[in-house]
Coordinates of C-alpha atoms and ligand atoms in Angstrom, one line a residue:
X1 CA 7.1 -16.4 17.9
X2 CA 4.3 -18.4 16.2
X3 CA 2.9 -21.0 18.5
X4 CA 5.0 -20.6 21.6
X5 CA 7.9 -18.6 23.0
X6 CA 10.5 -21.4 22.7
X7 CA 11.6 -21.0 19.0
X8 CA 15.0 -19.8 17.9
X9 CA 14.0 -16.2 17.1
X10 CA 12.3 -15.7 20.5
X11 CA 15.3 -17.1 22.3
X12 CA 17.8 -14.9 20.4
X13 CA 15.8 -11.9 21.3
X14 CA 15.7 -12.9 25.0
X15 CA 19.4 -13.0 25.0
X16 CA 19.7 -9.7 23.1
X17 CA 17.3 -8.1 25.6
X18 CA 19.9 -8.7 28.3
X19 CA 22.4 -6.7 26.2
X20 CA 20.1 -3.8 25.5
X21 CA 18.4 -3.4 28.8
X22 CA 21.3 -1.6 30.6
X23 CA 21.8 0.8 27.7
X24 CA 20.5 4.4 27.8
X25 CA 19.2 6.0 24.7
X26 CA 21.0 9.2 25.6
X27 CA 24.3 7.3 25.1
X28 CA 23.1 5.6 21.9
X29 CA 22.4 9.1 20.4
X30 CA 25.8 10.4 21.6
X31 CA 27.6 7.3 20.2
X32 CA 25.9 7.5 16.8
X33 CA 25.4 10.9 15.2
X34 CA 23.5 9.3 12.4
X35 CA 21.0 7.6 14.6
X36 CA 18.1 9.6 13.3
X37 CA 19.0 8.8 9.7
X38 CA 19.5 5.1 10.6
X39 CA 16.2 4.8 12.3
X40 CA 13.7 6.8 10.4
X41 CA 11.7 6.1 7.2
X42 CA 10.2 8.6 4.8
X43 CA 7.1 7.7 2.8
X44 CA 5.5 10.3 0.6
X45 CA 4.4 13.1 3.0
X46 CA 5.1 11.1 6.1
X47 CA 8.2 10.8 8.3
X48 CA 8.3 7.9 10.7
X49 CA 11.1 8.4 13.3
X50 CA 11.8 5.4 15.5
X51 CA 15.2 6.4 16.7
X52 CA 14.0 7.1 20.2
X53 CA 13.6 3.5 21.0
X54 CA 15.7 1.1 23.0
X55 CA 17.0 -0.7 19.9
X56 CA 20.2 -1.3 17.9
X57 CA 20.3 -2.3 14.3
X58 CA 20.8 -5.9 15.5
X59 CA 17.5 -5.7 17.5
X60 CA 15.7 -5.0 14.2
X61 CA 17.5 -7.8 12.5
X62 CA 16.5 -10.3 15.2
X63 CA 12.9 -9.0 15.2
X64 CA 12.8 -9.3 11.4
X65 CA 14.0 -12.9 11.8
X66 CA 11.1 -13.5 14.2
X67 CA 8.7 -12.2 11.5
X68 CA 10.3 -14.5 8.9
X69 CA 9.9 -17.5 11.3
X70 CA 6.2 -16.5 11.6
X71 CA 6.0 -16.6 7.8
X72 CA 4.9 -13.0 7.6
X73 CA 5.5 -12.7 3.9
X74 CA 3.2 -15.6 3.1
X75 CA 0.6 -14.2 5.5
X76 CA 0.7 -10.8 3.8
X77 CA 0.1 -12.4 0.4
X78 CA -2.6 -14.6 1.9
X79 CA -4.5 -11.5 3.1
X80 CA -4.2 -9.4 0.0
X81 CA -5.1 -12.3 -2.3
X82 CA -8.4 -13.1 -0.5
X83 CA -7.5 -16.3 1.2
X84 CA -9.7 -17.2 4.2
X85 CA -7.3 -16.1 6.9
X86 CA -10.2 -15.5 9.3
X87 CA -10.3 -19.2 10.1
X88 CA -12.9 -19.3 12.9
X89 CA -15.5 -17.6 10.6
X90 CA -14.1 -19.1 7.4
X91 CA -13.9 -15.7 5.8
X92 CA -11.4 -13.7 3.7
X93 CA -10.1 -10.4 5.1
X94 CA -10.3 -7.9 2.3
X95 CA -10.6 -4.4 3.6
X96 CA -7.6 -3.8 1.2
X97 CA -9.9 -4.6 -1.7
X98 CA -12.1 -1.7 -0.8
X99 CA -9.2 0.6 -1.6
X100 CA -7.6 -1.5 -4.4
X101 CA -7.0 1.2 -6.9
X102 CA -5.3 -1.1 -9.5
X103 CA -7.3 -2.9 -12.1
X104 CA -6.5 -6.2 -10.7
X105 CA -9.2 -8.7 -9.8
X106 CA -9.4 -10.2 -6.3
X107 CA -11.2 -13.5 -6.0
X108 CA -13.1 -15.1 -3.1
X109 CA -14.5 -18.5 -3.8
X110 CA -13.8 -18.0 -7.5
X111 CA -15.8 -14.8 -7.6
X112 CA -14.1 -11.4 -8.4
X113 CA -15.1 -9.0 -5.6
X114 CA -13.9 -5.9 -7.4
X115 CA -17.0 -5.2 -9.6
X116 CA -19.2 -5.2 -6.4
X117 CA -16.8 -2.8 -4.7
X118 CA -16.9 -0.4 -7.7
X119 CA -20.7 -0.7 -7.9
X120 CA -21.2 0.3 -4.3
X121 CA -18.6 3.1 -4.6
X122 CA -20.5 4.5 -7.6
X123 CA -23.7 4.3 -5.6
X124 CA -22.0 6.2 -2.8
X125 CA -20.9 8.9 -5.3
X126 CA -24.4 9.3 -6.7
X127 CA -26.0 9.4 -3.3
X128 CA -23.5 11.8 -1.7
X129 CA -23.7 14.2 -4.6
X130 CA -27.5 14.5 -4.5
X131 CA -27.5 15.0 -0.7
X132 CA -24.7 17.6 -1.0
X133 CA -26.3 19.5 -3.8
X134 CA -29.7 19.5 -2.1
X135 CA -31.5 17.8 -5.0
X136 CA -32.4 14.8 -2.9
X137 CA -35.6 15.7 -0.9
X138 CA -37.3 14.4 2.2
X139 CA -41.0 13.5 2.2
X140 CA -42.0 17.1 2.7
X141 CA -40.0 18.3 -0.3
X142 CA -37.1 19.8 1.6
X143 CA -33.4 19.1 1.2
X144 CA -31.4 17.3 3.9
X145 CA -29.5 19.4 6.5
X146 CA -28.9 16.9 9.3
X147 CA -27.2 13.5 8.7
X148 CA -27.5 11.0 11.5
X149 CA -25.3 8.0 11.6
X150 CA -26.8 5.2 13.7
X151 CA -24.3 2.4 14.4
X152 CA -21.8 1.2 17.0
X153 CA -18.2 -0.1 17.2
X154 CA -16.6 0.1 13.8
X155 CA -20.0 1.3 12.3
X156 CA -19.8 4.4 14.5
X157 CA -16.2 5.0 15.5
X158 CA -14.8 4.7 12.0
X159 CA -17.0 7.5 10.3
X160 CA -17.1 9.6 13.6
X161 CA -13.3 9.6 14.0
X162 CA -12.8 10.2 10.2
X163 CA -15.2 13.1 10.2
X164 CA -13.4 14.7 13.1
X165 CA -10.1 14.2 11.3
X166 CA -11.3 15.6 8.0
X167 CA -13.7 18.2 9.3
X168 CA -11.7 21.1 7.6
X169 CA -12.9 19.6 4.3
X170 CA -16.5 19.1 5.3
X171 CA -19.5 20.9 3.8
X172 CA -20.4 23.5 6.5
X173 CA -24.1 23.5 5.4
X174 CA -24.6 19.9 6.7
X175 CA -24.7 18.9 10.3
X176 CA -23.6 15.5 11.3
X177 CA -24.7 13.5 14.3
X178 CA -23.7 10.1 15.6
X179 CA -25.9 7.9 17.7
X180 CA -24.4 4.8 19.1
X181 CA -25.3 4.4 22.8
X182 CA -27.7 2.0 24.3
X183 CA -28.4 4.7 26.8
X184 CA -31.5 6.4 25.4
X185 CA -30.1 9.7 26.7
X186 CA -28.0 10.1 23.6
X187 CA -30.8 9.6 21.0
X188 CA -33.2 11.6 23.2
X189 CA -30.9 14.7 23.1
X190 CA -30.1 14.2 19.5
X191 CA -33.7 14.0 18.3
X192 CA -34.6 17.0 20.3
X193 CA -32.2 19.1 18.2
X194 CA -33.3 17.8 14.8
X195 CA -35.9 19.0 12.3
X196 CA -37.5 15.8 11.0
X197 CA -38.2 17.3 7.6
X198 CA -34.5 17.8 6.9
X199 CA -33.0 14.8 8.7
X200 CA -31.5 11.8 6.9
X201 CA -30.7 8.7 9.0
X202 CA -28.0 6.3 7.9
X203 CA -28.3 2.9 9.8
X204 CA -24.9 1.3 9.7
X205 CA -24.8 -2.3 10.8
X206 CA -23.0 -5.1 9.0
X207 CA -25.2 -7.7 10.8
X208 CA -28.3 -5.5 11.2
X209 CA -28.9 -7.4 14.4
X210 CA -26.7 -5.4 16.8
X211 CA -29.0 -4.6 19.7
X212 CA -27.7 -1.0 20.4
X213 CA -28.1 -0.1 16.7
X214 CA -31.4 -1.7 16.2
X215 CA -33.1 -0.1 19.2
X216 CA -31.7 3.4 18.2
X217 CA -32.9 2.8 14.6
X218 CA -36.4 1.8 15.8
X219 CA -36.6 4.8 18.1
X220 CA -35.6 7.1 15.3
X221 CA -38.1 5.5 12.9
X222 CA -40.9 5.9 15.5
X223 CA -40.0 9.6 16.1
X224 CA -39.9 10.3 12.4
X225 CA -43.3 8.7 11.7
X226 CA -44.8 10.5 14.6
X227 CA -43.3 13.9 13.7
X228 CA -44.2 13.8 10.0
X229 CA -47.4 11.8 10.4
X230 CA -46.4 9.8 7.4
X231 CA -45.6 6.1 7.6
X232 CA -44.0 6.4 4.1
X233 CA -41.4 8.9 5.3
X234 CA -39.1 6.1 6.4
X235 CA -38.5 5.2 2.7
X236 CA -37.2 8.7 2.0
X237 CA -35.4 9.5 5.3
X238 CA -33.6 6.2 6.0
X239 CA -30.8 4.5 4.2
X240 CA -28.8 1.5 5.4
X241 CA -25.3 0.0 5.1
X242 CA -25.4 -3.7 5.7
X243 CA -24.5 -7.2 4.7
X244 CA -28.0 -8.3 5.8
X245 CA -30.3 -7.2 3.0
X246 CA -33.4 -9.1 4.2
X247 CA -33.2 -7.5 7.7
X248 CA -32.6 -4.0 6.3
X249 CA -35.5 -4.3 3.9
X250 CA -37.7 -5.7 6.7
X251 CA -37.0 -2.6 8.6
X252 CA -38.3 -0.5 5.8
X253 CA -35.2 0.4 3.8
X254 CA -36.0 0.6 0.1
X255 CA -33.7 -1.4 -2.2
X256 CA -32.1 1.7 -3.8
X257 CA -31.2 3.0 -0.4
X258 CA -29.3 -0.1 0.7
X259 CA -25.6 0.0 0.4
X260 CA -24.1 -3.5 0.4
X261 CA -21.4 -4.8 2.7
X262 CA -19.7 -8.2 2.4
X263 CA -18.7 -10.8 5.0
X264 CA -15.0 -10.2 4.1
X265 CA -15.1 -6.7 5.6
X266 CA -14.5 -6.8 9.3
X267 CA -16.6 -4.1 11.2
X268 CA -13.5 -2.4 12.7
X269 CA -11.9 -2.3 9.2
X270 CA -14.9 -1.1 7.4
X271 CA -14.5 2.7 7.1
X272 CA -13.3 2.2 3.5
X273 CA -16.7 0.8 2.5
X274 CA -20.1 2.4 2.5
X275 CA -19.8 2.4 6.3
X276 CA -18.0 5.7 5.4
X277 CA -21.1 7.1 3.7
X278 CA -21.6 9.9 6.2
X279 CA -18.0 10.9 5.7
X280 CA -18.4 10.8 1.9
X281 CA -21.5 13.1 2.3
X282 CA -19.5 15.5 4.5
X283 CA -16.3 15.8 2.4
X284 CA -17.5 14.7 -1.0
X285 CA -16.7 11.5 -2.9
X286 CA -13.6 12.9 -4.6
X287 CA -11.9 13.5 -1.2
X288 CA -13.2 10.1 0.1
X289 CA -11.4 8.5 -2.9
X290 CA -8.3 10.5 -2.0
X291 CA -8.4 8.8 1.4
X292 CA -8.7 5.4 -0.4
X293 CA -5.7 6.4 -2.6
X294 CA -3.6 7.2 0.4
X295 CA -4.5 3.8 2.1
X296 CA -3.8 2.0 -1.2
X297 CA -0.4 3.7 -1.4
X298 CA 0.3 2.4 2.2
X299 CA -0.9 -1.0 1.2
X300 CA 1.6 -1.1 -1.7
X301 CA 4.4 0.1 0.6
X302 CA 3.5 -2.6 3.1
X303 CA 3.2 -5.3 0.5
X304 CA 6.4 -4.6 -1.5
X305 CA 8.9 -2.8 0.7
X306 CA 11.8 -4.6 2.4
X307 CA 10.9 -5.0 6.0
X308 CA 13.8 -2.9 7.4
X309 CA 12.3 0.0 5.4
X310 CA 8.7 -0.9 5.9
X311 CA 6.8 1.4 8.3
X312 CA 4.0 -0.9 9.5
X313 CA 6.4 -3.8 9.9
X314 CA 8.9 -1.8 11.9
X315 CA 6.2 -0.3 14.0
X316 CA 4.8 -3.8 14.7
X317 CA 8.2 -5.2 15.6
X318 CA 9.0 -2.4 18.0
X319 CA 5.7 -3.0 19.7
X320 CA 6.5 -6.7 20.0
X321 CA 9.9 -5.8 21.4
X322 CA 8.3 -3.8 24.3
X323 CA 5.3 -6.1 24.9
X324 CA 7.2 -9.4 25.0
X325 CA 10.6 -8.5 26.2
X326 CA 10.2 -5.4 28.3
X327 CA 6.8 -6.6 29.5
X328 CA 5.1 -3.3 28.6
X329 CA 1.4 -3.9 29.1
X330 CA 0.0 -0.8 27.4
X331 CA 0.7 1.3 24.4
X332 CA -0.3 5.0 24.1
X333 CA -1.4 6.9 21.0
X334 CA -0.8 10.6 21.5
X335 CA -1.8 12.9 18.6
X336 CA -0.6 16.5 18.7
X337 CA -3.5 17.2 16.4
X338 CA -7.0 18.2 17.5
X339 CA -8.4 16.6 14.3
X340 CA -7.0 13.2 15.4
X341 CA -8.6 13.5 18.9
X342 CA -10.7 10.3 18.3
X343 CA -7.8 8.3 16.9
X344 CA -6.9 6.7 20.3
X345 CA -10.5 5.4 20.8
X346 CA -10.7 4.2 17.2
X347 CA -7.4 2.3 17.4
X348 CA -8.4 1.0 20.8
X349 CA -11.2 -1.0 19.0
X350 CA -9.1 -1.9 16.0
X351 CA -6.2 -3.2 18.0
X352 CA -7.8 -4.6 21.1
X353 CA -10.6 -6.4 19.3
X354 CA -8.1 -7.8 16.8
X355 CA -5.3 -8.9 19.1
X356 CA -6.8 -9.1 22.5
X357 CA -6.7 -12.9 22.3
X358 CA -5.3 -15.7 24.4
X359 CA -5.3 -18.6 22.0
X360 CA -3.5 -19.1 18.7
X361 CA -5.2 -19.8 15.4
X362 CA -4.9 -23.5 16.2
X363 CA -6.7 -22.9 19.5
X364 CA -3.6 -23.4 21.7
X365 CA -3.2 -21.1 24.7
X366 CA -0.3 -18.6 24.3
X367 CA 2.5 -18.4 26.8
X368 CA 3.3 -14.8 26.0
X369 CA 1.6 -11.4 26.1
X370 CA -0.5 -10.5 23.0
X371 CA -2.2 -7.2 22.2
X372 CA -1.4 -4.4 24.7
X373 CA -3.9 -2.1 26.3
X374 CA -4.3 0.8 23.8
X375 CA -5.0 4.2 25.3
X376 CA -4.2 7.8 24.9
X377 CA -5.6 11.2 24.0
X378 CA -4.4 14.5 22.4
X379 CA -0.9 15.5 23.6
X380 CA -1.7 18.9 24.9
X381 CA -4.4 17.6 27.2
X382 CA -2.3 14.5 28.2
X383 CA 0.6 16.7 29.3
X384 CA -1.7 18.1 32.0
X385 CA -3.1 14.7 33.0
X386 CA -1.1 11.5 32.6
X387 CA 2.3 12.6 31.4
X388 CA 3.5 12.7 35.0
X389 CA 3.3 8.9 35.0
X390 CA 4.9 8.7 31.5
X391 CA 7.9 10.7 32.8
X392 CA 8.4 9.5 36.3
X393 CA 6.1 6.5 36.9
X394 CA 7.1 2.9 37.2
X395 CA 5.3 1.6 34.1
X396 CA 7.0 1.3 30.7
X397 CA 4.6 2.8 28.2
X398 CA 5.8 2.9 24.6
X399 CA 3.9 5.5 22.6
X400 CA 3.4 7.1 19.2
X401 CA 3.4 10.9 19.0
X402 CA 1.8 12.2 15.8
X403 CA 1.8 15.8 14.5
X404 CA 1.0 17.7 11.4
X405 CA 3.4 20.5 10.5
X406 CA 0.8 22.7 8.8
X407 CA -2.5 23.6 10.5
X408 CA -5.8 23.7 8.7
X409 CA -6.4 27.3 9.8
X410 CA -4.6 30.6 10.2
X411 CA -3.6 30.4 13.8
X412 CA 0.0 29.5 12.9
X413 CA 1.3 30.6 16.3
X414 CA -0.7 27.9 17.9
X415 CA 0.9 25.3 15.6
X416 CA 4.4 26.6 16.4
X417 CA 3.8 26.0 20.1
X418 CA 2.1 22.7 19.5
X419 CA 5.1 21.5 17.4
X420 CA 7.5 22.7 20.1
X421 CA 5.6 20.6 22.7
X422 CA 5.5 17.6 20.5
X423 CA 9.3 17.8 20.0
X424 CA 9.9 18.5 23.7
X425 CA 8.0 15.6 25.0
X426 CA 9.8 13.0 22.9
X427 CA 13.2 14.5 23.8
X428 CA 12.4 14.8 27.5
X429 CA 11.2 11.2 27.7
X430 CA 14.3 9.9 25.8
X431 CA 17.0 12.1 27.6
X432 CA 15.6 12.5 31.0
X433 CA 17.4 14.7 33.5
X434 CA 20.3 13.5 35.6
X435 CA 20.8 14.2 39.3
X436 CA 23.8 16.3 38.4
X437 CA 21.8 18.4 35.9
X438 CA 19.1 18.9 38.6
X439 CA 21.7 19.9 41.1
X440 CA 23.4 22.5 38.8
X441 CA 20.0 23.9 37.8
X442 CA 18.9 24.4 41.4
X443 CA 22.2 25.8 42.4
X444 CA 22.1 28.3 39.6
X445 CA 18.7 29.4 41.0
X446 CA 20.3 30.1 44.4
X447 CA 18.9 27.2 46.3
X448 CA 20.7 26.1 49.5
X449 CA 22.6 22.8 49.5
X450 CA 20.3 21.1 52.1
X451 CA 17.1 21.8 50.1
X452 CA 18.8 20.7 46.8
X453 CA 19.6 17.4 48.4
X454 CA 16.0 16.9 49.5
X455 CA 14.8 17.8 46.0
X456 CA 17.1 15.9 43.7
X457 CA 15.4 12.5 43.5
X458 CA 12.0 14.2 43.0
X459 CA 13.2 16.4 40.2
X460 CA 15.3 14.0 38.2
X461 CA 14.0 12.1 35.2
X462 CA 15.4 8.6 34.4
X463 CA 14.6 9.1 30.7
X464 CA 15.2 6.1 28.4
X465 CA 11.5 6.1 27.8
X466 CA 10.6 5.1 24.2
X467 CA 8.5 6.9 21.6
X468 CA 7.9 6.9 17.9
X469 CA 7.4 10.2 16.2
X470 CA 5.2 10.5 13.1
X471 CA 5.0 13.8 11.3
X472 CA 3.2 14.7 8.2
X473 CA 2.8 18.0 6.2
X474 CA -0.8 18.4 6.9
X475 CA -3.8 16.1 7.5
X476 CA -5.2 15.7 4.0
X477 CA -7.5 12.9 3.1
X478 CA -4.6 11.1 1.4
X479 CA -2.3 11.3 4.5
X480 CA -5.2 10.3 6.8
X481 CA -5.8 7.2 4.6
X482 CA -2.1 6.4 4.8
X483 CA -2.0 6.7 8.6
X484 CA -5.0 4.5 9.2
X485 CA -3.7 1.8 6.8
X486 CA -0.3 2.0 8.5
X487 CA -2.0 1.2 11.9
X488 CA -4.1 -1.6 10.4
X489 CA -1.1 -3.3 9.0
X490 CA 0.9 -2.9 12.2
X491 CA -1.9 -4.8 14.0
X492 CA -1.9 -7.4 11.3
X493 CA 1.9 -8.0 11.6
X494 CA 1.7 -8.3 15.3
X495 CA -1.2 -10.8 15.0
X496 CA 0.8 -12.9 12.6
X497 CA 3.8 -13.0 14.9
X498 CA 1.6 -13.8 17.9
X499 CA 0.0 -16.6 15.8
X500 CA -3.5 -15.1 16.3
X501 CA -6.6 -14.8 14.3
X502 CA -6.9 -11.0 14.3
X503 CA -10.2 -10.9 12.5
X504 CA -12.7 -12.6 14.8
X505 CA -14.1 -11.2 18.1
X506 CA -15.7 -14.0 20.0
X507 CA -14.8 -12.2 23.3
X508 CA -17.8 -9.9 22.8
X509 CA -20.3 -12.7 22.7
X510 CA -20.7 -13.9 26.3
X511 CA -21.7 -10.5 27.6
X512 CA -24.3 -10.2 24.8
X513 CA -25.8 -13.6 25.7
X514 CA -26.1 -12.8 29.4
X515 CA -27.5 -9.4 28.6
X516 CA -30.3 -11.1 26.6
X517 CA -31.2 -13.3 29.6
X518 CA -31.1 -10.3 32.0
X519 CA -33.1 -8.1 29.7
X520 CA -35.9 -10.6 29.7
X521 CA -35.8 -10.9 33.5
X522 CA -36.0 -7.2 33.9
X523 CA -39.4 -7.0 32.2
X524 CA -41.1 -7.8 35.5
X525 CA -40.5 -7.6 39.3
X526 CA -40.4 -11.4 39.9
X527 CA -37.8 -12.9 42.1
X528 CA -34.9 -14.6 40.3
X529 CA -33.0 -17.6 41.7
X530 CA -30.3 -17.9 39.0
X531 CA -26.9 -16.1 38.6
X532 CA -24.3 -15.6 41.3
X533 CA -25.3 -13.8 44.5
X534 CA -23.7 -10.5 43.3
X535 CA -25.6 -10.3 40.0
X536 CA -28.8 -11.5 41.7
X537 CA -28.5 -9.0 44.5
X538 CA -27.9 -6.1 42.1
X539 CA -30.7 -7.3 39.8
X540 CA -33.2 -7.5 42.7
X541 CA -32.2 -4.1 44.0
X542 CA -32.7 -2.7 40.5
X543 CA -36.1 -4.3 40.1
X544 CA -37.2 -2.9 43.5
X545 CA -36.1 0.6 42.7
X546 CA -37.7 0.5 39.2
X547 CA -40.9 -0.7 40.8
X548 CA -40.8 2.0 43.5
X549 CA -40.3 4.6 40.8
X550 CA -43.2 3.2 38.8
X551 CA -45.5 3.3 41.8
X552 CA -44.4 6.8 42.7
X553 CA -45.0 8.3 39.2
Ligands
F6P601 O1 -18.3 -5.3 19.1 C1 -18.6 -6.3 18.2 C2 -18.9 -5.8 16.9 O2 -19.2 -6.9 16.1 C3 -17.8 -5.0 16.2 O3 -16.7 -5.7 15.7 C4 -18.5 -4.2 15.2 O4 -17.8 -3.1 14.8 C5 -19.7 -3.8 16.0 O5 -20.0 -4.9 16.8 C6 -21.0 -3.5 15.2 O6 -21.4 -4.5 14.4 P1 -22.5 -4.3 13.3 O7 -21.9 -3.4 12.3 O8 -22.8 -5.7 12.8 O9 -23.7 -3.7 13.9

């Protein structure tokens, strides 16, 4: 697609859409007994089945042509080799360097980034080992038991989601907490449950200026100093992960406790760096590195495999097919895996902050849809909530179902039923149920003809509703790393085809600016005459209620 929707690849797909639109997947499966084999890819312990999509082989060929027109191959190499593809911030995009397990150097501005990556990884190893073994002590000589990650966005969701995913591998003697909210309620409740003598705070902020993180870090620091009565305690109980050394040191972080980040790591792509420190402490550095190995394996697959057999590329192209030709506005991520319960929220940030853009890299407005609305939750809960809409609603919602075959516990009967539901939903959405099938079913149950007539349209399912199925043996750190890298690359490919810069996020700035102004105004009860009447009206009511509350108390 590139700059606009008028190029040859785009037009060919528009024509092809007219051919595909009337086809039903039920017939495609009936016509081709090899459809599953034709439209699935195995990679190590993963199986990616994309046969339940409204595609023919020709669809993929045309989509691949679109990717070629967008110079996807060149763009992949540009990213991996450290070119400054984040053009609005003049930065390289090298989360892949953080998991580069080869001995190859990667240069940015003539400087090899790999020695720095290895140095910080070694620092993470040393630090996580002394915390896990208990040999690192707080200011009163006790080992750490509570690890609190203070951050927001990628500096929170990444390690929080990963810890939920890999919880079966975590050290049960350590308790992990995540504080991200600007609402003081969260840190209030968290601090109430902590013993200051055994608590370690990890302040994670690439910029070390993010207001939510900074206020939480200051509140935690104040609490620690008050509780321990020792202003020196901060040096022993706080570590930081940041690209802003001066600000972190100004906060009181001692140099040995600072884990470096680089401007070529985007916040939402930073789990692979020291942003994952709390995860490394929980599961140990060996397992953290297994996760990196898995991501690296997926990087190699993505970089070297022909596109027709390339999982992230095919996932991306299918997403484009629905977003731009079927006008699907959203995309659902539905894990049948309790440990992946935070994956939809995590991918919401990675995808929507990356591709929620309305202008191309050249600053031209797009005339096509870009990143879809990403949403979802675990399948068994979704089945009792929003699946009604997926089956019979009017929106087209392509989705990914994910499920591990082995569970990380002994309740195998649960997993059998979970797997059955995972399989059933994909099949039901694809096949549907015809009016005739409903009629026969109700007749067999003894219902009278009049009632059957009344019921049929309510109980039939159109089907032809697309899904990808992703299964894996079990959610090991390696498989988990593969899954995340797979999604990162899917988002990258879509950004390339839409012609976007997927690595800036200017859209979050305006709200921050206005909040700064309003925060200053809310320090007193003076009248304001700026803003629109709605904002002003709300602000004045807030001021009045705050004032009344102050007077009453
Ligand atoms: O939401 C904007 C954003 O910059 C995210 O991209 C990032 O993950 C988050 O804020 C936190 O940023 P930082 O790590 O600099 O505190």
